[in-house]
């Protein structure tokens, strides 16, 4: 079990959750969708505000069900409200730490974690727990971005500054920002043998996509746990963060602006 305390780098401020709420099963879990069937019991680990959770619940419903867990009671409340707003009744929400899941061996057909393992103290121990609660023949699915592989155009210097600062803070907090490239190695270290490793991207290149992505990161640069940690640790001043925020707005206003986020994915049969 993990014995290190980890700070969740992003936090739960409005611009952070604005980003997470844009996620769907289609844009964030397409590699898992061919495995899903009505009637399955699915565990969504680190469910955040629950938009992917709700999509997964629709796909395994009405006879199947989802247990959604997160380390934050605050975000679980928001996820429950989202799921209720969509009229779904086959999801239960519970507080849990992925390193120590309070479920019996083999309780789930599918165990899923999106953008979670990059934030935990011990991703191999987390995958061992995810494997333990998966039934024989079931699947463990994990997907994480890889910050060092993020790429964009044009070369706005403040975005390079943001990336270096983010990676420094995520590591200081006990996480691994370049998780995507490591997922296969973590899955193998967790004893998973039948593993399919893939990758997929998010691309922001239309005026609407640039306005969303650039505006969201401009806000997060000054209003998030990342921003608070940067100042508290003395890695950046408020003036630095405001400059980075302005850089994100400048990128968002670039008619030629393009940004790609690479993700690693693993789908492991237990
Ligand atoms: C980047 S968010 C992803 C949320 C959601 N899966 C999505 O993709 O929209 C990461 C989530 O993992 C949760 N988390 C972080 N460490 C955790 C842990 N050790 N156990 C369970 N959840 C954790 C955080 O509270 C946060 O809600």
mmCIF file of N, CA and C in Angstrom, residues 78-172:
data_model
loop_
_atom_site.group_PDB
_atom_site.id
_atom_site.type_symbol
_atom_site.label_atom_id
_atom_site.label_comp_id
_atom_site.label_asym_id
_atom_site.label_seq_id
_atom_site.Cartn_x
_atom_site.Cartn_y
_atom_site.Cartn_z
ATOM 1 N N UNK A 78 -20.821 16.334 -6.713
ATOM 2 C CA UNK A 78 -21.092 16.923 -8.030
ATOM 3 C C UNK A 78 -21.379 15.833 -9.056
ATOM 4 N N UNK A 79 -20.632 14.732 -8.967
ATOM 5 C CA UNK A 79 -20.853 13.621 -9.902
ATOM 6 C C UNK A 79 -22.242 13.035 -9.707
ATOM 7 N N UNK A 80 -22.646 12.892 -8.440
ATOM 8 C CA UNK A 80 -23.973 12.324 -8.154
ATOM 9 C C UNK A 80 -25.068 13.225 -8.729
ATOM 10 N N UNK A 81 -24.863 14.543 -8.627
ATOM 11 C CA UNK A 81 -25.860 15.477 -9.171
ATOM 12 C C UNK A 81 -25.915 15.363 -10.695
ATOM 13 N N UNK A 82 -24.770 15.215 -11.337
ATOM 14 C CA UNK A 82 -24.748 15.082 -12.800
ATOM 15 C C UNK A 82 -25.504 13.822 -13.245
ATOM 16 N N UNK A 83 -25.201 12.703 -12.575
ATOM 17 C CA UNK A 83 -25.818 11.426 -12.946
ATOM 18 C C UNK A 83 -27.332 11.473 -12.709
ATOM 19 N N UNK A 84 -27.737 12.074 -11.589
ATOM 20 C CA UNK A 84 -29.176 12.196 -11.304
ATOM 21 C C UNK A 84 -29.843 13.078 -12.356
ATOM 22 N N UNK A 85 -29.151 14.141 -12.774
ATOM 23 C CA UNK A 85 -29.693 15.050 -13.793
ATOM 24 C C UNK A 85 -29.897 14.358 -15.131
ATOM 25 N N UNK A 86 -29.160 13.296 -15.359
ATOM 26 C CA UNK A 86 -29.335 12.528 -16.605
ATOM 27 C C UNK A 86 -30.338 11.390 -16.436
ATOM 28 N N UNK A 87 -30.962 11.306 -15.269
ATOM 29 C CA UNK A 87 -32.023 10.323 -15.046
ATOM 30 C C UNK A 87 -31.512 8.902 -14.876
ATOM 31 N N UNK A 88 -30.242 8.748 -14.480
ATOM 32 C CA UNK A 88 -29.683 7.398 -14.318
ATOM 33 C C UNK A 88 -29.816 6.955 -12.868
ATOM 34 N N UNK A 89 -30.213 5.687 -12.670
ATOM 35 C CA UNK A 89 -30.363 5.192 -11.296
ATOM 36 C C UNK A 89 -29.488 3.964 -11.052
ATOM 37 N N UNK A 90 -28.565 3.675 -11.968
ATOM 38 C CA UNK A 90 -27.733 2.468 -11.791
ATOM 39 C C UNK A 90 -26.288 2.815 -11.433
ATOM 40 N N UNK A 91 -26.084 3.956 -10.717
ATOM 41 C CA UNK A 91 -24.740 4.340 -10.282
ATOM 42 C C UNK A 91 -24.768 4.603 -8.777
ATOM 43 N N UNK A 92 -23.803 4.046 -8.057
ATOM 44 C CA UNK A 92 -23.622 4.446 -6.656
ATOM 45 C C UNK A 92 -22.244 5.075 -6.526
ATOM 46 N N UNK A 93 -22.144 6.067 -5.633
ATOM 47 C CA UNK A 93 -20.887 6.805 -5.427
ATOM 48 C C UNK A 93 -20.367 6.515 -4.031
ATOM 49 N N UNK A 94 -19.059 6.265 -3.954
ATOM 50 C CA UNK A 94 -18.447 5.974 -2.659
ATOM 51 C C UNK A 94 -17.059 6.593 -2.604
ATOM 52 N N UNK A 95 -16.667 7.046 -1.402
ATOM 53 C CA UNK A 95 -15.306 7.547 -1.185
ATOM 54 C C UNK A 95 -14.367 6.362 -1.111
ATOM 55 N N UNK A 96 -13.273 6.424 -1.847
ATOM 56 C CA UNK A 96 -12.282 5.335 -1.757
ATOM 57 C C UNK A 96 -10.945 5.813 -2.290
ATOM 58 N N UNK A 97 -9.893 5.171 -1.788
ATOM 59 C CA UNK A 97 -8.539 5.387 -2.279
ATOM 60 C C UNK A 97 -8.193 4.177 -3.142
ATOM 61 N N UNK A 98 -7.750 4.430 -4.351
ATOM 62 C CA UNK A 98 -7.473 3.324 -5.273
ATOM 63 C C UNK A 98 -6.417 2.365 -4.725
ATOM 64 N N UNK A 99 -5.577 2.822 -3.790
ATOM 65 C CA UNK A 99 -4.556 1.931 -3.240
ATOM 66 C C UNK A 99 -5.138 0.894 -2.301
ATOM 67 N N UNK A 100 -6.372 1.123 -1.862
ATOM 68 C CA UNK A 100 -6.972 0.255 -0.835
ATOM 69 C C UNK A 100 -8.477 0.227 -1.068
ATOM 70 N N UNK A 101 -8.898 -0.544 -2.059
ATOM 71 C CA UNK A 101 -10.321 -0.568 -2.412
ATOM 72 C C UNK A 101 -11.053 -1.515 -1.463
ATOM 73 N N UNK A 102 -12.214 -1.062 -0.965
ATOM 74 C CA UNK A 102 -12.932 -1.895 0.000
ATOM 75 C C UNK A 102 -13.948 -2.797 -0.705
ATOM 76 N N UNK A 103 -13.462 -3.561 -1.667
ATOM 77 C CA UNK A 103 -14.319 -4.493 -2.404
ATOM 78 C C UNK A 103 -13.655 -5.857 -2.368
ATOM 79 N N UNK A 104 -14.492 -6.895 -2.511
ATOM 80 C CA UNK A 104 -13.924 -8.243 -2.453
ATOM 81 C C UNK A 104 -13.271 -8.588 -3.789
ATOM 82 N N UNK A 105 -12.446 -9.604 -3.775
ATOM 83 C CA UNK A 105 -11.760 -10.050 -4.985
ATOM 84 C C UNK A 105 -12.784 -10.373 -6.072
ATOM 85 N N UNK A 106 -12.522 -9.945 -7.277
ATOM 86 C CA UNK A 106 -13.327 -10.340 -8.432
ATOM 87 C C UNK A 106 -14.735 -9.770 -8.455
ATOM 88 N N UNK A 107 -14.981 -8.632 -7.775
ATOM 89 C CA UNK A 107 -16.359 -8.108 -7.678
ATOM 90 C C UNK A 107 -16.846 -7.454 -8.977
ATOM 91 N N UNK A 108 -15.923 -7.032 -9.848
ATOM 92 C CA UNK A 108 -16.325 -6.241 -11.023
ATOM 93 C C UNK A 108 -15.922 -6.933 -12.340
ATOM 94 N N UNK A 109 -16.759 -6.689 -13.357
ATOM 95 C CA UNK A 109 -16.419 -7.180 -14.706
ATOM 96 C C UNK A 109 -15.424 -6.248 -15.376
ATOM 97 N N UNK A 110 -15.535 -4.947 -15.081
ATOM 98 C CA UNK A 110 -14.682 -3.928 -15.713
ATOM 99 C C UNK A 110 -14.242 -2.949 -14.631
ATOM 100 N N UNK A 111 -12.934 -2.643 -14.600
ATOM 101 C CA UNK A 111 -12.436 -1.623 -13.665
ATOM 102 C C UNK A 111 -11.688 -0.584 -14.494
ATOM 103 N N UNK A 112 -12.148 0.670 -14.390
ATOM 104 C CA UNK A 112 -11.707 1.734 -15.298
ATOM 105 C C UNK A 112 -11.139 2.909 -14.503
ATOM 106 N N UNK A 113 -10.060 3.499 -15.020
ATOM 107 C CA UNK A 113 -9.523 4.724 -14.400
ATOM 108 C C UNK A 113 -9.037 5.661 -15.498
ATOM 109 N N UNK A 114 -9.627 6.859 -15.559
ATOM 110 C CA UNK A 114 -9.223 7.836 -16.577
ATOM 111 C C UNK A 114 -8.535 9.022 -15.926
ATOM 112 N N UNK A 115 -7.273 9.243 -16.285
ATOM 113 C CA UNK A 115 -6.457 10.373 -15.791
ATOM 114 C C UNK A 115 -6.344 10.332 -14.275
ATOM 115 N N UNK A 116 -6.107 9.140 -13.741
ATOM 116 C CA UNK A 116 -5.990 8.981 -12.296
ATOM 117 C C UNK A 116 -4.587 8.516 -11.902
ATOM 118 N N UNK A 117 -4.045 7.533 -12.618
ATOM 119 C CA UNK A 117 -2.785 6.914 -12.176
ATOM 120 C C UNK A 117 -1.634 7.913 -12.174
ATOM 121 N N UNK A 118 -1.717 8.956 -13.002
ATOM 122 C CA UNK A 118 -0.664 9.987 -13.009
ATOM 123 C C UNK A 118 -0.620 10.759 -11.688
ATOM 124 N N UNK A 119 -1.708 10.686 -10.915
ATOM 125 C CA UNK A 119 -1.809 11.489 -9.687
ATOM 126 C C UNK A 119 -1.578 10.695 -8.409
ATOM 127 N N UNK A 120 -1.386 9.375 -8.499
ATOM 128 C CA UNK A 120 -1.359 8.586 -7.262
ATOM 129 C C UNK A 120 0.071 8.302 -6.816
ATOM 130 N N UNK A 121 0.203 7.949 -5.524
ATOM 131 C CA UNK A 121 1.536 7.733 -4.945
ATOM 132 C C UNK A 121 2.215 6.510 -5.542
ATOM 133 N N UNK A 122 1.426 5.465 -5.811
ATOM 134 C CA UNK A 122 2.022 4.203 -6.256
ATOM 135 C C UNK A 122 1.136 3.579 -7.338
ATOM 136 N N UNK A 123 1.362 3.955 -8.601
ATOM 137 C CA UNK A 123 0.479 3.470 -9.672
ATOM 138 C C UNK A 123 0.509 1.955 -9.848
ATOM 139 N N UNK A 124 1.628 1.309 -9.515
ATOM 140 C CA UNK A 124 1.675 -0.163 -9.647
ATOM 141 C C UNK A 124 0.799 -0.808 -8.577
ATOM 142 N N UNK A 125 0.887 -0.290 -7.339
ATOM 143 C CA UNK A 125 0.018 -0.800 -6.275
ATOM 144 C C UNK A 125 -1.453 -0.541 -6.623
ATOM 145 N N UNK A 126 -1.723 0.613 -7.229
ATOM 146 C CA UNK A 126 -3.100 0.939 -7.627
ATOM 147 C C UNK A 126 -3.600 -0.070 -8.667
ATOM 148 N N UNK A 127 -2.764 -0.398 -9.641
ATOM 149 C CA UNK A 127 -3.169 -1.364 -10.668
ATOM 150 C C UNK A 127 -3.329 -2.766 -10.079
ATOM 151 N N UNK A 128 -2.518 -3.101 -9.059
ATOM 152 C CA UNK A 128 -2.682 -4.403 -8.381
ATOM 153 C C UNK A 128 -4.062 -4.473 -7.724
ATOM 154 N N UNK A 129 -4.479 -3.369 -7.094
ATOM 155 C CA UNK A 129 -5.797 -3.325 -6.467
ATOM 156 C C UNK A 129 -6.901 -3.407 -7.521
ATOM 157 N N UNK A 130 -6.732 -2.684 -8.620
ATOM 158 C CA UNK A 130 -7.727 -2.720 -9.697
ATOM 159 C C UNK A 130 -7.839 -4.147 -10.250
ATOM 160 N N UNK A 131 -6.699 -4.824 -10.366
ATOM 161 C CA UNK A 131 -6.687 -6.210 -10.858
ATOM 162 C C UNK A 131 -7.377 -7.136 -9.843
ATOM 163 N N UNK A 132 -7.084 -6.940 -8.562
ATOM 164 C CA UNK A 132 -7.649 -7.809 -7.515
ATOM 165 C C UNK A 132 -9.178 -7.809 -7.535
ATOM 166 N N UNK A 133 -9.783 -6.636 -7.751
ATOM 167 C CA UNK A 133 -11.252 -6.558 -7.671
ATOM 168 C C UNK A 133 -11.929 -6.879 -9.011
ATOM 169 N N UNK A 134 -11.129 -7.248 -10.010
ATOM 170 C CA UNK A 134 -11.678 -7.605 -11.328
ATOM 171 C C UNK A 134 -11.886 -9.120 -11.404
ATOM 172 N N UNK A 135 -13.027 -9.539 -11.935
ATOM 173 C CA UNK A 135 -13.342 -10.969 -12.049
ATOM 174 C C UNK A 135 -12.464 -11.618 -13.125
ATOM 175 N N UNK A 136 -12.153 -12.907 -12.985
ATOM 176 C CA UNK A 136 -11.434 -13.610 -14.047
ATOM 177 C C UNK A 136 -12.187 -13.452 -15.374
ATOM 178 N N UNK A 137 -11.475 -13.087 -16.425
ATOM 179 C CA UNK A 137 -12.107 -12.834 -17.731
ATOM 180 C C UNK A 137 -12.527 -11.390 -17.911
ATOM 181 N N UNK A 138 -12.499 -10.604 -16.823
ATOM 182 C CA UNK A 138 -12.853 -9.185 -16.901
ATOM 183 C C UNK A 138 -11.679 -8.336 -17.370
ATOM 184 N N UNK A 139 -11.897 -7.007 -17.429
ATOM 185 C CA UNK A 139 -10.825 -6.134 -17.917
ATOM 186 C C UNK A 139 -10.535 -4.978 -16.963
ATOM 187 N N UNK A 140 -9.239 -4.643 -16.919
ATOM 188 C CA UNK A 140 -8.752 -3.432 -16.257
ATOM 189 C C UNK A 140 -8.384 -2.468 -17.379
ATOM 190 N N UNK A 141 -8.903 -1.234 -17.304
ATOM 191 C CA UNK A 141 -8.661 -0.246 -18.369
ATOM 192 C C UNK A 141 -8.162 1.048 -17.733
ATOM 193 N N UNK A 142 -7.039 1.552 -18.234
ATOM 194 C CA UNK A 142 -6.511 2.817 -17.701
ATOM 195 C C UNK A 142 -5.991 3.675 -18.842
ATOM 196 N N UNK A 143 -6.229 4.977 -18.696
ATOM 197 C CA UNK A 143 -5.785 5.929 -19.728
ATOM 198 C C UNK A 143 -5.249 7.172 -19.031
ATOM 199 N N UNK A 144 -4.077 7.605 -19.468
ATOM 200 C CA UNK A 144 -3.460 8.806 -18.893
ATOM 201 C C UNK A 144 -2.782 9.618 -19.965
ATOM 202 N N UNK A 145 -2.834 10.925 -19.790
ATOM 203 C CA UNK A 145 -2.104 11.804 -20.704
ATOM 204 C C UNK A 145 -0.612 11.730 -20.395
ATOM 205 N N UNK A 146 0.157 12.287 -21.302
ATOM 206 C CA UNK A 146 1.618 12.286 -21.173
ATOM 207 C C UNK A 146 2.067 13.718 -21.421
ATOM 208 N N UNK A 147 2.322 14.434 -20.319
ATOM 209 C CA UNK A 147 2.552 15.879 -20.450
ATOM 210 C C UNK A 147 3.757 16.210 -21.322
ATOM 211 N N UNK A 148 4.848 15.436 -21.181
ATOM 212 C CA UNK A 148 6.054 15.774 -21.965
ATOM 213 C C UNK A 148 5.794 15.643 -23.460
ATOM 214 N N UNK A 149 4.762 14.866 -23.824
ATOM 215 C CA UNK A 149 4.463 14.659 -25.246
ATOM 216 C C UNK A 149 3.427 15.655 -25.773
ATOM 217 N N UNK A 150 2.942 16.557 -24.925
ATOM 218 C CA UNK A 150 1.983 17.554 -25.431
ATOM 219 C C UNK A 150 2.706 18.468 -26.413
ATOM 220 N N UNK A 151 2.031 18.821 -27.484
ATOM 221 C CA UNK A 151 2.690 19.634 -28.504
ATOM 222 C C UNK A 151 1.701 20.624 -29.105
ATOM 223 N N UNK A 152 2.217 21.755 -29.579
ATOM 224 C CA UNK A 152 1.315 22.807 -30.047
ATOM 225 C C UNK A 152 2.014 23.710 -31.043
ATOM 226 N N UNK A 153 1.226 24.537 -31.661
ATOM 227 C CA UNK A 153 1.693 25.552 -32.607
ATOM 228 C C UNK A 153 0.751 26.756 -32.475
ATOM 229 N N UNK A 154 1.217 27.994 -32.597
ATOM 230 C CA UNK A 154 2.613 28.382 -32.742
ATOM 231 C C UNK A 154 3.352 28.332 -31.402
ATOM 232 N N UNK A 155 4.644 28.643 -31.443
ATOM 233 C CA UNK A 155 5.489 28.521 -30.250
ATOM 234 C C UNK A 155 5.300 29.709 -29.307
ATOM 235 N N UNK A 156 4.265 29.650 -28.514
ATOM 236 C CA UNK A 156 4.046 30.687 -27.491
ATOM 237 C C UNK A 156 4.953 30.330 -26.297
ATOM 238 N N UNK A 157 5.954 31.166 -25.960
ATOM 239 C CA UNK A 157 6.916 30.770 -24.905
ATOM 240 C C UNK A 157 6.264 30.492 -23.562
ATOM 241 N N UNK A 158 5.183 31.204 -23.268
ATOM 242 C CA UNK A 158 4.539 31.001 -21.960
ATOM 243 C C UNK A 158 3.950 29.590 -21.829
ATOM 244 N N UNK A 159 3.606 28.957 -22.954
ATOM 245 C CA UNK A 159 3.077 27.590 -22.866
ATOM 246 C C UNK A 159 4.185 26.617 -22.499
ATOM 247 N N UNK A 160 5.405 26.861 -23.004
ATOM 248 C CA UNK A 160 6.543 26.010 -22.617
ATOM 249 C C UNK A 160 6.853 26.215 -21.128
ATOM 250 N N UNK A 161 6.703 27.461 -20.672
ATOM 251 C CA UNK A 161 6.923 27.772 -19.250
ATOM 252 C C UNK A 161 5.876 27.040 -18.393
ATOM 253 N N UNK A 162 4.621 27.085 -18.851
ATOM 254 C CA UNK A 162 3.537 26.382 -18.149
ATOM 255 C C UNK A 162 3.836 24.888 -18.041
ATOM 256 N N UNK A 163 4.268 24.287 -19.154
ATOM 257 C CA UNK A 163 4.494 22.841 -19.173
ATOM 258 C C UNK A 163 5.609 22.460 -18.190
ATOM 259 N N UNK A 164 6.700 23.215 -18.205
ATOM 260 C CA UNK A 164 7.818 22.908 -17.299
ATOM 261 C C UNK A 164 7.369 23.062 -15.839
ATOM 262 N N UNK A 165 6.587 24.099 -15.576
ATOM 263 C CA UNK A 165 6.107 24.343 -14.216
ATOM 264 C C UNK A 165 5.145 23.238 -13.773
ATOM 265 N N UNK A 166 4.227 22.851 -14.676
ATOM 266 C CA UNK A 166 3.265 21.800 -14.337
ATOM 267 C C UNK A 166 3.995 20.498 -13.995
ATOM 268 N N UNK A 167 4.966 20.115 -14.847
ATOM 269 C CA UNK A 167 5.670 18.841 -14.622
ATOM 270 C C UNK A 167 6.448 18.887 -13.307
ATOM 271 N N UNK A 168 7.029 20.038 -12.993
ATOM 272 C CA UNK A 168 7.775 20.179 -11.737
ATOM 273 C C UNK A 168 6.850 20.023 -10.530
ATOM 274 N N UNK A 169 5.698 20.679 -10.592
ATOM 275 C CA UNK A 169 4.768 20.641 -9.460
ATOM 276 C C UNK A 169 4.144 19.248 -9.310
ATOM 277 N N UNK A 170 3.752 18.639 -10.420
ATOM 278 C CA UNK A 170 3.134 17.304 -10.340
ATOM 279 C C UNK A 170 4.100 16.315 -9.685
ATOM 280 N N UNK A 171 5.386 16.417 -10.037
ATOM 281 C CA UNK A 171 6.382 15.505 -9.425
ATOM 282 C C UNK A 171 6.598 15.855 -7.957
ATOM 283 N N UNK A 172 6.652 17.160 -7.650
ATOM 284 C CA UNK A 172 6.827 17.563 -6.242
ATOM 285 C C UNK A 172 5.647 17.075 -5.406
#
